Amino acid sequence: LSNSTLTGARVTDGLTIEYPPRLDGVRVLVVDDDPDTRQMLKAVLSECHADVITAASAAEAIKEIEQRKPDVLVSDLGMPEQDGYELIKQVRETESADNAARVPALALTAYAKAEDRVRALAGGYQVHLAKPVEPAEFLLVVANLAGRSTE
């Protein structure tokens, strides 16, 4: 991921968002085994006032979800032990068993071939973004999943 950050409504590595989404009160769970990626995504989301929780593994993410369900789940797919596919499978099975509403989920991955995207979407994610992720696109996707407009 690039080291870009939002400065006001500008994204420093190219794309700009004229009206960045307001994510006040939106709880986003970011799951990635890479600490730099977790921190960058948290920083970008925090600039739009999201309530960001981070987890370094699928097991940590499941504990967080059990404590308080997020409004949006953002997960890396390629993690050791349990990967993002196993995480979403477990989340979806729990939701089905509890008749709970589905958490909108975004898969982030270095695996960007069409078959990777299809596997992620078939596995239970709503959106698949390739790394390195463009912060402006990432924010707009999270806002869309959370049901927030950018106006």
mmCIF file of N, CA and C in Angstrom, residues 7-146:
data_model
loop_
_atom_site.group_PDB
_atom_site.id
_atom_site.type_symbol
_atom_site.label_atom_id
_atom_site.label_comp_id
_atom_site.label_asym_id
_atom_site.label_seq_id
_atom_site.Cartn_x
_atom_site.Cartn_y
_atom_site.Cartn_z
ATOM 1 N N THR A 7 -5.433 14.835 2.926
ATOM 2 C CA THR A 7 -5.152 16.144 3.512
ATOM 3 C C THR A 7 -6.336 17.004 3.122
ATOM 4 N N GLY A 8 -7.227 17.211 4.082
ATOM 5 C CA GLY A 8 -8.488 17.864 3.755
ATOM 6 C C GLY A 8 -9.248 16.959 2.808
ATOM 7 N N ALA A 9 -9.586 17.431 1.645
ATOM 8 C CA ALA A 9 -10.321 16.620 0.678
ATOM 9 C C ALA A 9 -9.394 16.070 -0.396
ATOM 10 N N ARG A 10 -8.098 16.215 -0.197
ATOM 11 C CA ARG A 10 -7.152 15.781 -1.228
ATOM 12 C C ARG A 10 -6.484 14.467 -0.849
ATOM 13 N N VAL A 11 -6.317 13.630 -1.813
ATOM 14 C CA VAL A 11 -5.532 12.424 -1.614
ATOM 15 C C VAL A 11 -4.193 12.705 -2.279
ATOM 16 N N THR A 12 -3.107 12.538 -1.535
ATOM 17 C CA THR A 12 -1.820 13.036 -2.010
ATOM 18 C C THR A 12 -1.202 12.236 -3.143
ATOM 19 N N ASP A 13 -1.713 11.042 -3.430
ATOM 20 C CA ASP A 13 -1.067 10.292 -4.502
ATOM 21 C C ASP A 13 -1.891 10.266 -5.783
ATOM 22 N N GLY A 14 -2.661 11.299 -6.044
ATOM 23 C CA GLY A 14 -3.295 11.369 -7.359
ATOM 24 C C GLY A 14 -4.765 11.683 -7.329
ATOM 25 N N LEU A 15 -5.582 10.748 -6.863
ATOM 26 C CA LEU A 15 -7.026 10.953 -6.898
ATOM 27 C C LEU A 15 -7.446 11.912 -5.798
ATOM 28 N N THR A 16 -8.459 12.692 -6.081
ATOM 29 C CA THR A 16 -9.008 13.574 -5.057
ATOM 30 C C THR A 16 -10.479 13.255 -4.875
ATOM 31 N N ILE A 17 -10.963 13.525 -3.701
ATOM 32 C CA ILE A 17 -12.385 13.385 -3.416
ATOM 33 C C ILE A 17 -12.861 14.784 -3.067
ATOM 34 N N GLU A 18 -13.746 15.315 -3.881
ATOM 35 C CA GLU A 18 -14.234 16.660 -3.619
ATOM 36 C C GLU A 18 -14.977 16.714 -2.286
ATOM 37 N N TYR A 19 -15.807 15.725 -2.026
ATOM 38 C CA TYR A 19 -16.558 15.639 -0.765
ATOM 39 C C TYR A 19 -16.279 14.277 -0.129
ATOM 40 N N PRO A 20 -15.235 14.195 0.713
ATOM 41 C CA PRO A 20 -14.939 12.907 1.341
ATOM 42 C C PRO A 20 -16.144 12.418 2.146
ATOM 43 N N PRO A 21 -16.357 11.117 2.188
ATOM 44 C CA PRO A 21 -17.502 10.602 2.933
ATOM 45 C C PRO A 21 -17.355 10.858 4.425
ATOM 46 N N ARG A 22 -18.473 11.097 5.085
ATOM 47 C CA ARG A 22 -18.484 11.235 6.540
ATOM 48 C C ARG A 22 -18.816 9.864 7.099
ATOM 49 N N LEU A 23 -17.930 9.339 7.901
ATOM 50 C CA LEU A 23 -18.136 8.002 8.451
ATOM 51 C C LEU A 23 -18.327 8.043 9.967
ATOM 52 N N ASP A 24 -18.806 9.184 10.478
ATOM 53 C CA ASP A 24 -19.077 9.325 11.909
ATOM 54 C C ASP A 24 -20.000 8.196 12.356
ATOM 55 N N GLY A 25 -19.620 7.522 13.429
ATOM 56 C CA GLY A 25 -20.479 6.475 13.977
ATOM 57 C C GLY A 25 -20.427 5.155 13.224
ATOM 58 N N VAL A 26 -19.625 5.075 12.163
ATOM 59 C CA VAL A 26 -19.507 3.821 11.418
ATOM 60 C C VAL A 26 -18.344 3.023 12.008
ATOM 61 N N ARG A 27 -18.655 1.830 12.508
ATOM 62 C CA ARG A 27 -17.634 0.962 13.103
ATOM 63 C C ARG A 27 -17.062 0.078 12.002
ATOM 64 N N VAL A 28 -15.754 0.231 11.747
ATOM 65 C CA VAL A 28 -15.080 -0.537 10.707
ATOM 66 C C VAL A 28 -14.028 -1.423 11.368
ATOM 67 N N LEU A 29 -14.113 -2.725 11.080
ATOM 68 C CA LEU A 29 -13.112 -3.663 11.569
ATOM 69 C C LEU A 29 -12.142 -3.949 10.430
ATOM 70 N N VAL A 30 -10.866 -3.582 10.632
ATOM 71 C CA VAL A 30 -9.808 -3.794 9.636
ATOM 72 C C VAL A 30 -8.955 -4.983 10.090
ATOM 73 N N VAL A 31 -8.895 -6.014 9.246
ATOM 74 C CA VAL A 31 -8.150 -7.229 9.576
ATOM 75 C C VAL A 31 -7.024 -7.408 8.566
ATOM 76 N N ASP A 32 -5.784 -7.338 9.048
ATOM 77 C CA ASP A 32 -4.633 -7.524 8.174
ATOM 78 C C ASP A 32 -3.457 -7.939 9.045
ATOM 79 N N ASP A 33 -2.682 -8.915 8.589
ATOM 80 C CA ASP A 33 -1.538 -9.364 9.375
ATOM 81 C C ASP A 33 -0.356 -8.405 9.277
ATOM 82 N N ASP A 34 -0.394 -7.455 8.329
ATOM 83 C CA ASP A 34 0.694 -6.492 8.168
ATOM 84 C C ASP A 34 0.400 -5.233 8.990
ATOM 85 N N PRO A 35 1.237 -4.928 10.010
ATOM 86 C CA PRO A 35 0.961 -3.772 10.873
ATOM 87 C C PRO A 35 0.941 -2.441 10.119
ATOM 88 N N ASP A 36 1.804 -2.261 9.115
ATOM 89 C CA ASP A 36 1.823 -0.999 8.363
ATOM 90 C C ASP A 36 0.521 -0.800 7.600
ATOM 91 N N THR A 37 0.020 -1.869 7.011
ATOM 92 C CA THR A 37 -1.248 -1.789 6.273
ATOM 93 C C THR A 37 -2.384 -1.454 7.224
ATOM 94 N N ARG A 38 -2.422 -2.132 8.370
ATOM 95 C CA ARG A 38 -3.479 -1.855 9.364
ATOM 96 C C ARG A 38 -3.456 -0.386 9.767
ATOM 97 N N GLN A 39 -2.263 0.138 10.053
ATOM 98 C CA GLN A 39 -2.157 1.528 10.505
ATOM 99 C C GLN A 39 -2.551 2.515 9.404
ATOM 100 N N MET A 40 -2.129 2.245 8.171
ATOM 101 C CA MET A 40 -2.474 3.141 7.066
ATOM 102 C C MET A 40 -3.982 3.167 6.851
ATOM 103 N N LEU A 41 -4.620 2.002 6.826
ATOM 104 C CA LEU A 41 -6.066 1.947 6.620
ATOM 105 C C LEU A 41 -6.802 2.620 7.774
ATOM 106 N N LYS A 42 -6.308 2.409 8.996
ATOM 107 C CA LYS A 42 -6.921 3.054 10.157
ATOM 108 C C LYS A 42 -6.810 4.575 10.046
ATOM 109 N N ALA A 43 -5.640 5.064 9.636
ATOM 110 C CA ALA A 43 -5.435 6.510 9.500
ATOM 111 C C ALA A 43 -6.375 7.109 8.454
ATOM 112 N N VAL A 44 -6.498 6.447 7.314
ATOM 113 C CA VAL A 44 -7.363 6.947 6.242
ATOM 114 C C VAL A 44 -8.822 6.974 6.707
ATOM 115 N N LEU A 45 -9.270 5.901 7.345
ATOM 116 C CA LEU A 45 -10.650 5.838 7.829
ATOM 117 C C LEU A 45 -10.896 6.840 8.955
ATOM 118 N N SER A 46 -9.916 7.007 9.820
ATOM 119 C CA SER A 46 -10.062 7.934 10.950
ATOM 120 C C SER A 46 -10.214 9.370 10.481
ATOM 121 N N GLU A 47 -9.574 9.720 9.366
ATOM 122 C CA GLU A 47 -9.713 11.083 8.835
ATOM 123 C C GLU A 47 -11.146 11.383 8.426
ATOM 124 N N CYS A 48 -11.919 10.347 8.151
ATOM 125 C CA CYS A 48 -13.340 10.525 7.825
ATOM 126 C C CYS A 48 -14.216 10.215 9.037
ATOM 127 N N HIS A 49 -13.576 10.152 10.209
ATOM 128 C CA HIS A 49 -14.256 10.008 11.495
ATOM 129 C C HIS A 49 -14.900 8.652 11.731
ATOM 130 N N ALA A 50 -14.397 7.603 11.093
ATOM 131 C CA ALA A 50 -14.902 6.255 11.356
ATOM 132 C C ALA A 50 -14.381 5.777 12.713
ATOM 133 N N ASP A 51 -15.127 4.877 13.328
ATOM 134 C CA ASP A 51 -14.709 4.200 14.558
ATOM 135 C C ASP A 51 -13.988 2.945 14.096
ATOM 136 N N VAL A 52 -12.640 2.956 14.135
ATOM 137 C CA VAL A 52 -11.846 1.879 13.540
ATOM 138 C C VAL A 52 -11.283 0.952 14.607
ATOM 139 N N ILE A 53 -11.539 -0.329 14.411
ATOM 140 C CA ILE A 53 -10.976 -1.377 15.258
ATOM 141 C C ILE A 53 -10.059 -2.189 14.345
ATOM 142 N N THR A 54 -8.898 -2.594 14.842
ATOM 143 C CA THR A 54 -8.000 -3.387 14.005
ATOM 144 C C THR A 54 -7.762 -4.756 14.638
ATOM 145 N N ALA A 55 -7.495 -5.725 13.778
ATOM 146 C CA ALA A 55 -7.163 -7.077 14.223
ATOM 147 C C ALA A 55 -6.035 -7.586 13.332
ATOM 148 N N ALA A 56 -5.107 -8.330 13.929
ATOM 149 C CA ALA A 56 -3.948 -8.832 13.189
ATOM 150 C C ALA A 56 -4.172 -10.233 12.625
ATOM 151 N N SER A 57 -5.312 -10.854 12.985
ATOM 152 C CA SER A 57 -5.580 -12.215 12.526
ATOM 153 C C SER A 57 -7.077 -12.455 12.462
ATOM 154 N N ALA A 58 -7.458 -13.545 11.794
ATOM 155 C CA ALA A 58 -8.873 -13.925 11.715
ATOM 156 C C ALA A 58 -9.410 -14.243 13.113
ATOM 157 N N ALA A 59 -8.610 -14.917 13.936
ATOM 158 C CA ALA A 59 -9.046 -15.265 15.292
ATOM 159 C C ALA A 59 -9.340 -14.010 16.116
ATOM 160 N N GLU A 60 -8.452 -12.997 16.008
ATOM 161 C CA GLU A 60 -8.679 -11.719 16.696
ATOM 162 C C GLU A 60 -9.949 -11.056 16.171
ATOM 163 N N ALA A 61 -10.155 -11.120 14.856
ATOM 164 C CA ALA A 61 -11.330 -10.510 14.235
ATOM 165 C C ALA A 61 -12.618 -11.145 14.748
ATOM 166 N N ILE A 62 -12.638 -12.474 14.859
ATOM 167 C CA ILE A 62 -13.827 -13.177 15.352
ATOM 168 C C ILE A 62 -14.150 -12.732 16.775
ATOM 169 N N LYS A 63 -13.113 -12.575 17.614
ATOM 170 C CA LYS A 63 -13.329 -12.101 18.995
ATOM 171 C C LYS A 63 -13.949 -10.704 18.987
ATOM 172 N N GLU A 64 -13.433 -9.824 18.129
ATOM 173 C CA GLU A 64 -13.968 -8.459 18.027
ATOM 174 C C GLU A 64 -15.436 -8.474 17.574
ATOM 175 N N ILE A 65 -15.729 -9.302 16.576
ATOM 176 C CA ILE A 65 -17.093 -9.379 16.037
ATOM 177 C C ILE A 65 -18.053 -9.911 17.096
ATOM 178 N N GLU A 66 -17.595 -10.868 17.905
ATOM 179 C CA GLU A 66 -18.441 -11.408 18.977
ATOM 180 C C GLU A 66 -18.741 -10.347 20.031
ATOM 181 N N GLN A 67 -17.762 -9.460 20.295
ATOM 182 C CA GLN A 67 -17.961 -8.411 21.292
ATOM 183 C C GLN A 67 -18.920 -7.339 20.788
ATOM 184 N N ARG A 68 -18.688 -6.857 19.576
ATOM 185 C CA ARG A 68 -19.564 -5.841 18.994
ATOM 186 C C ARG A 68 -19.434 -5.890 17.488
ATOM 187 N N LYS A 69 -20.518 -6.215 16.847
ATOM 188 C CA LYS A 69 -20.515 -6.402 15.401
ATOM 189 C C LYS A 69 -20.172 -5.089 14.687
ATOM 190 N N PRO A 70 -19.248 -5.134 13.735
ATOM 191 C CA PRO A 70 -18.916 -3.907 12.990
ATOM 192 C C PRO A 70 -19.979 -3.592 11.939
ATOM 193 N N ASP A 71 -19.971 -2.349 11.476
ATOM 194 C CA ASP A 71 -20.857 -1.945 10.376
ATOM 195 C C ASP A 71 -20.267 -2.385 9.050
ATOM 196 N N VAL A 72 -18.924 -2.434 8.985
ATOM 197 C CA VAL A 72 -18.221 -2.868 7.777
ATOM 198 C C VAL A 72 -16.993 -3.672 8.207
ATOM 199 N N LEU A 73 -16.760 -4.787 7.508
ATOM 200 C CA LEU A 73 -15.575 -5.609 7.727
ATOM 201 C C LEU A 73 -14.649 -5.427 6.532
ATOM 202 N N VAL A 74 -13.386 -5.089 6.804
ATOM 203 C CA VAL A 74 -12.361 -4.976 5.759
ATOM 204 C C VAL A 74 -11.300 -6.004 6.106
ATOM 205 N N SER A 75 -11.084 -6.972 5.209
ATOM 206 C CA SER A 75 -10.128 -8.025 5.539
ATOM 207 C C SER A 75 -9.179 -8.322 4.396
ATOM 208 N N ASP A 76 -7.913 -8.504 4.773
ATOM 209 C CA ASP A 76 -6.914 -9.035 3.856
ATOM 210 C C ASP A 76 -7.295 -10.494 3.611
ATOM 211 N N LEU A 77 -7.025 -10.992 2.427
ATOM 212 C CA LEU A 77 -7.305 -12.400 2.144
ATOM 213 C C LEU A 77 -6.120 -13.291 2.489
ATOM 214 N N GLY A 78 -4.896 -12.826 2.213
ATOM 215 C CA GLY A 78 -3.706 -13.651 2.408
ATOM 216 C C GLY A 78 -3.096 -13.478 3.780
ATOM 217 N N MET A 79 -3.616 -14.229 4.765
ATOM 218 C CA MET A 79 -3.062 -14.171 6.120
ATOM 219 C C MET A 79 -2.659 -15.581 6.546
ATOM 220 N N PRO A 80 -1.633 -15.684 7.430
ATOM 221 C CA PRO A 80 -1.230 -17.011 7.912
ATOM 222 C C PRO A 80 -2.307 -17.608 8.818
ATOM 223 N N GLU A 81 -2.209 -18.888 9.080
ATOM 224 C CA GLU A 81 -3.148 -19.648 9.908
ATOM 225 C C GLU A 81 -4.531 -19.649 9.271
ATOM 226 N N GLN A 82 -5.384 -18.681 9.581
ATOM 227 C CA GLN A 82 -6.699 -18.577 8.942
ATOM 228 C C GLN A 82 -6.643 -17.414 7.960
ATOM 229 N N ASP A 83 -6.993 -17.664 6.705
ATOM 230 C CA ASP A 83 -6.976 -16.567 5.740
ATOM 231 C C ASP A 83 -8.325 -15.849 5.715
ATOM 232 N N GLY A 84 -8.413 -14.830 4.883
ATOM 233 C CA GLY A 84 -9.638 -14.037 4.790
ATOM 234 C C GLY A 84 -10.836 -14.819 4.275
ATOM 235 N N TYR A 85 -10.594 -15.855 3.477
ATOM 236 C CA TYR A 85 -11.690 -16.703 2.999
ATOM 237 C C TYR A 85 -12.288 -17.496 4.162
ATOM 238 N N GLU A 86 -11.410 -18.022 5.029
ATOM 239 C CA GLU A 86 -11.887 -18.769 6.197
ATOM 240 C C GLU A 86 -12.614 -17.833 7.165
ATOM 241 N N LEU A 87 -12.106 -16.604 7.309
ATOM 242 C CA LEU A 87 -12.739 -15.618 8.185
ATOM 243 C C LEU A 87 -14.164 -15.326 7.726
ATOM 244 N N ILE A 88 -14.353 -15.006 6.457
ATOM 245 C CA ILE A 88 -15.692 -14.639 5.983
ATOM 246 C C ILE A 88 -16.627 -15.840 6.051
ATOM 247 N N LYS A 89 -16.100 -17.031 5.809
ATOM 248 C CA LYS A 89 -16.925 -18.249 5.908
ATOM 249 C C LYS A 89 -17.447 -18.402 7.339
ATOM 250 N N GLN A 90 -16.559 -18.204 8.311
ATOM 251 C CA GLN A 90 -16.953 -18.321 9.718
ATOM 252 C C GLN A 90 -17.959 -17.231 10.097
ATOM 253 N N VAL A 91 -17.730 -16.000 9.633
ATOM 254 C CA VAL A 91 -18.644 -14.894 9.922
ATOM 255 C C VAL A 91 -20.029 -15.196 9.332
ATOM 256 N N ARG A 92 -20.065 -15.626 8.066
ATOM 257 C CA ARG A 92 -21.350 -15.904 7.408
ATOM 258 C C ARG A 92 -22.077 -17.083 8.051
ATOM 259 N N GLU A 93 -21.335 -18.113 8.478
ATOM 260 C CA GLU A 93 -21.971 -19.261 9.149
ATOM 261 C C GLU A 93 -22.592 -18.840 10.477
ATOM 262 N N THR A 94 -21.884 -17.995 11.237
ATOM 263 C CA THR A 94 -22.402 -17.502 12.512
ATOM 264 C C THR A 94 -23.653 -16.659 12.295
ATOM 265 N N GLU A 95 -23.622 -15.785 11.281
ATOM 266 C CA GLU A 95 -24.792 -14.948 10.983
ATOM 267 C C GLU A 95 -25.995 -15.814 10.619
ATOM 268 N N SER A 96 -25.783 -16.848 9.820
ATOM 269 C CA SER A 96 -26.872 -17.743 9.421
ATOM 270 C C SER A 96 -27.453 -18.464 10.627
ATOM 271 N N ALA A 97 -26.570 -18.961 11.484
ATOM 272 C CA ALA A 97 -27.013 -19.689 12.677
ATOM 273 C C ALA A 97 -27.810 -18.789 13.614
ATOM 274 N N ASP A 98 -27.431 -17.519 13.692
ATOM 275 C CA ASP A 98 -28.096 -16.566 14.591
ATOM 276 C C ASP A 98 -29.209 -15.783 13.901
ATOM 277 N N ASN A 99 -29.439 -16.052 12.618
ATOM 278 C CA ASN A 99 -30.373 -15.249 11.822
ATOM 279 C C ASN A 99 -30.047 -13.762 11.916
ATOM 280 N N ALA A 100 -28.750 -13.453 11.958
ATOM 281 C CA ALA A 100 -28.295 -12.067 12.097
ATOM 282 C C ALA A 100 -28.125 -11.426 10.720
ATOM 283 N N ALA A 101 -28.194 -10.102 10.711
ATOM 284 C CA ALA A 101 -27.952 -9.361 9.462
ATOM 285 C C ALA A 101 -26.507 -9.564 9.046
ATOM 286 N N ARG A 102 -26.286 -9.593 7.740
ATOM 287 C CA ARG A 102 -24.932 -9.788 7.219
ATOM 288 C C ARG A 102 -24.126 -8.497 7.318
ATOM 289 N N VAL A 103 -22.901 -8.621 7.812
ATOM 290 C CA VAL A 103 -21.979 -7.487 7.856
ATOM 291 C C VAL A 103 -21.442 -7.278 6.445
ATOM 292 N N PRO A 104 -21.581 -6.064 5.883
ATOM 293 C CA PRO A 104 -20.974 -5.804 4.574
ATOM 294 C C PRO A 104 -19.463 -5.990 4.679
ATOM 295 N N ALA A 105 -18.873 -6.670 3.691
ATOM 296 C CA ALA A 105 -17.457 -7.009 3.795
ATOM 297 C C ALA A 105 -16.689 -6.689 2.519
ATOM 298 N N LEU A 106 -15.485 -6.158 2.721
ATOM 299 C CA LEU A 106 -14.569 -5.781 1.648
ATOM 300 C C LEU A 106 -13.313 -6.636 1.761
ATOM 301 N N ALA A 107 -12.959 -7.322 0.679
ATOM 302 C CA ALA A 107 -11.737 -8.128 0.637
ATOM 303 C C ALA A 107 -10.623 -7.293 0.023
ATOM 304 N N LEU A 108 -9.497 -7.213 0.710
ATOM 305 C CA LEU A 108 -8.303 -6.538 0.196
ATOM 306 C C LEU A 108 -7.251 -7.599 -0.056
ATOM 307 N N THR A 109 -6.638 -7.568 -1.224
ATOM 308 C CA THR A 109 -5.675 -8.613 -1.503
ATOM 309 C C THR A 109 -4.680 -8.240 -2.582
ATOM 310 N N ALA A 110 -3.525 -8.857 -2.481
ATOM 311 C CA ALA A 110 -2.533 -8.718 -3.546
ATOM 312 C C ALA A 110 -2.896 -9.636 -4.708
ATOM 313 N N TYR A 111 -3.794 -10.572 -4.446
ATOM 314 C CA TYR A 111 -4.254 -11.496 -5.486
ATOM 315 C C TYR A 111 -5.366 -10.812 -6.272
ATOM 316 N N ALA A 112 -5.045 -10.349 -7.474
ATOM 317 C CA ALA A 112 -5.977 -9.485 -8.194
ATOM 318 C C ALA A 112 -6.482 -10.064 -9.516
ATOM 319 N N LYS A 113 -6.284 -11.356 -9.737
ATOM 320 C CA LYS A 113 -6.789 -11.956 -10.969
ATOM 321 C C LYS A 113 -8.302 -12.123 -10.863
ATOM 322 N N ALA A 114 -8.955 -12.259 -12.006
ATOM 323 C CA ALA A 114 -10.415 -12.403 -12.042
ATOM 324 C C ALA A 114 -10.892 -13.550 -11.161
ATOM 325 N N GLU A 115 -10.177 -14.680 -11.202
ATOM 326 C CA GLU A 115 -10.621 -15.829 -10.396
ATOM 327 C C GLU A 115 -10.518 -15.545 -8.901
ATOM 328 N N ASP A 116 -9.559 -14.690 -8.496
ATOM 329 C CA ASP A 116 -9.451 -14.307 -7.085
ATOM 330 C C ASP A 116 -10.654 -13.465 -6.680
ATOM 331 N N ARG A 117 -11.035 -12.549 -7.559
ATOM 332 C CA ARG A 117 -12.191 -11.694 -7.297
ATOM 333 C C ARG A 117 -13.462 -12.535 -7.192
ATOM 334 N N VAL A 118 -13.624 -13.461 -8.134
ATOM 335 C CA VAL A 118 -14.807 -14.334 -8.125
ATOM 336 C C VAL A 118 -14.845 -15.163 -6.838
ATOM 337 N N ARG A 119 -13.689 -15.717 -6.443
ATOM 338 C CA ARG A 119 -13.637 -16.527 -5.220
ATOM 339 C C ARG A 119 -14.022 -15.693 -3.994
ATOM 340 N N ALA A 120 -13.527 -14.452 -3.929
ATOM 341 C CA ALA A 120 -13.842 -13.577 -2.791
ATOM 342 C C ALA A 120 -15.333 -13.256 -2.757
ATOM 343 N N LEU A 121 -15.901 -12.906 -3.899
ATOM 344 C CA LEU A 121 -17.321 -12.557 -3.962
ATOM 345 C C LEU A 121 -18.189 -13.776 -3.674
ATOM 346 N N ALA A 122 -17.818 -14.926 -4.216
ATOM 347 C CA ALA A 122 -18.571 -16.158 -3.967
ATOM 348 C C ALA A 122 -18.473 -16.577 -2.501
ATOM 349 N N GLY A 123 -17.349 -16.227 -1.866
ATOM 350 C CA GLY A 123 -17.136 -16.593 -0.464
ATOM 351 C C GLY A 123 -17.918 -15.761 0.522
ATOM 352 N N GLY A 124 -18.458 -14.628 0.091
ATOM 353 C CA GLY A 124 -19.268 -13.825 1.012
ATOM 354 C C GLY A 124 -18.896 -12.357 1.116
ATOM 355 N N TYR A 125 -17.849 -11.940 0.400
ATOM 356 C CA TYR A 125 -17.493 -10.512 0.382
ATOM 357 C C TYR A 125 -18.357 -9.797 -0.655
ATOM 358 N N GLN A 126 -18.686 -8.522 -0.409
ATOM 359 C CA GLN A 126 -19.444 -7.740 -1.380
ATOM 360 C C GLN A 126 -18.530 -7.076 -2.406
ATOM 361 N N VAL A 127 -17.305 -6.744 -1.970
ATOM 362 C CA VAL A 127 -16.374 -6.015 -2.829
ATOM 363 C C VAL A 127 -14.981 -6.611 -2.676
ATOM 364 N N HIS A 128 -14.202 -6.566 -3.769
ATOM 365 C CA HIS A 128 -12.830 -7.072 -3.795
ATOM 366 C C HIS A 128 -11.958 -5.951 -4.359
ATOM 367 N N LEU A 129 -10.977 -5.485 -3.590
ATOM 368 C CA LEU A 129 -10.045 -4.456 -4.064
ATOM 369 C C LEU A 129 -8.629 -5.016 -4.024
ATOM 370 N N ALA A 130 -7.865 -4.698 -5.073
ATOM 371 C CA ALA A 130 -6.472 -5.146 -5.144
ATOM 372 C C ALA A 130 -5.558 -4.184 -4.407
ATOM 373 N N LYS A 131 -4.533 -4.733 -3.762
ATOM 374 C CA LYS A 131 -3.475 -3.922 -3.149
ATOM 375 C C LYS A 131 -2.433 -3.625 -4.225
ATOM 376 N N PRO A 132 -1.770 -2.498 -4.213
ATOM 377 C CA PRO A 132 -1.991 -1.421 -3.246
ATOM 378 C C PRO A 132 -3.303 -0.703 -3.539
ATOM 379 N N VAL A 133 -4.039 -0.442 -2.486
ATOM 380 C CA VAL A 133 -5.353 0.182 -2.632
ATOM 381 C C VAL A 133 -5.196 1.697 -2.707
ATOM 382 N N GLU A 134 -5.994 2.307 -3.544
ATOM 383 C CA GLU A 134 -6.033 3.765 -3.666
ATOM 384 C C GLU A 134 -6.913 4.281 -2.520
ATOM 385 N N PRO A 135 -6.404 5.132 -1.625
ATOM 386 C CA PRO A 135 -7.200 5.585 -0.478
ATOM 387 C C PRO A 135 -8.556 6.183 -0.853
ATOM 388 N N ALA A 136 -8.616 6.966 -1.923
ATOM 389 C CA ALA A 136 -9.897 7.573 -2.311
ATOM 390 C C ALA A 136 -10.915 6.495 -2.663
ATOM 391 N N GLU A 137 -10.499 5.502 -3.448
ATOM 392 C CA GLU A 137 -11.404 4.412 -3.822
ATOM 393 C C GLU A 137 -11.810 3.611 -2.587
ATOM 394 N N PHE A 138 -10.841 3.315 -1.721
ATOM 395 C CA PHE A 138 -11.096 2.568 -0.504
ATOM 396 C C PHE A 138 -12.170 3.253 0.348
ATOM 397 N N LEU A 139 -12.019 4.566 0.564
ATOM 398 C CA LEU A 139 -12.988 5.308 1.375
ATOM 399 C C LEU A 139 -14.379 5.285 0.761
ATOM 400 N N LEU A 140 -14.457 5.461 -0.542
ATOM 401 C CA LEU A 140 -15.758 5.462 -1.202
ATOM 402 C C LEU A 140 -16.423 4.093 -1.129
ATOM 403 N N VAL A 141 -15.646 3.027 -1.253
ATOM 404 C CA VAL A 141 -16.205 1.673 -1.142
ATOM 405 C C VAL A 141 -16.720 1.431 0.280
ATOM 406 N N VAL A 142 -15.932 1.803 1.294
ATOM 407 C CA VAL A 142 -16.363 1.625 2.686
ATOM 408 C C VAL A 142 -17.631 2.436 2.947
ATOM 409 N N ALA A 143 -17.677 3.672 2.473
ATOM 410 C CA ALA A 143 -18.871 4.509 2.652
ATOM 411 C C ALA A 143 -20.089 3.865 1.991
ATOM 412 N N ASN A 144 -19.887 3.330 0.798
ATOM 413 C CA ASN A 144 -20.977 2.671 0.078
ATOM 414 C C ASN A 144 -21.463 1.452 0.866
ATOM 415 N N LEU A 145 -20.536 0.625 1.350
ATOM 416 C CA LEU A 145 -20.915 -0.556 2.129
ATOM 417 C C LEU A 145 -21.652 -0.169 3.416
ATOM 418 N N ALA A 146 -21.280 0.969 3.996
ATOM 419 C CA ALA A 146 -21.913 1.437 5.228
ATOM 420 C C ALA A 146 -23.231 2.172 4.963
#
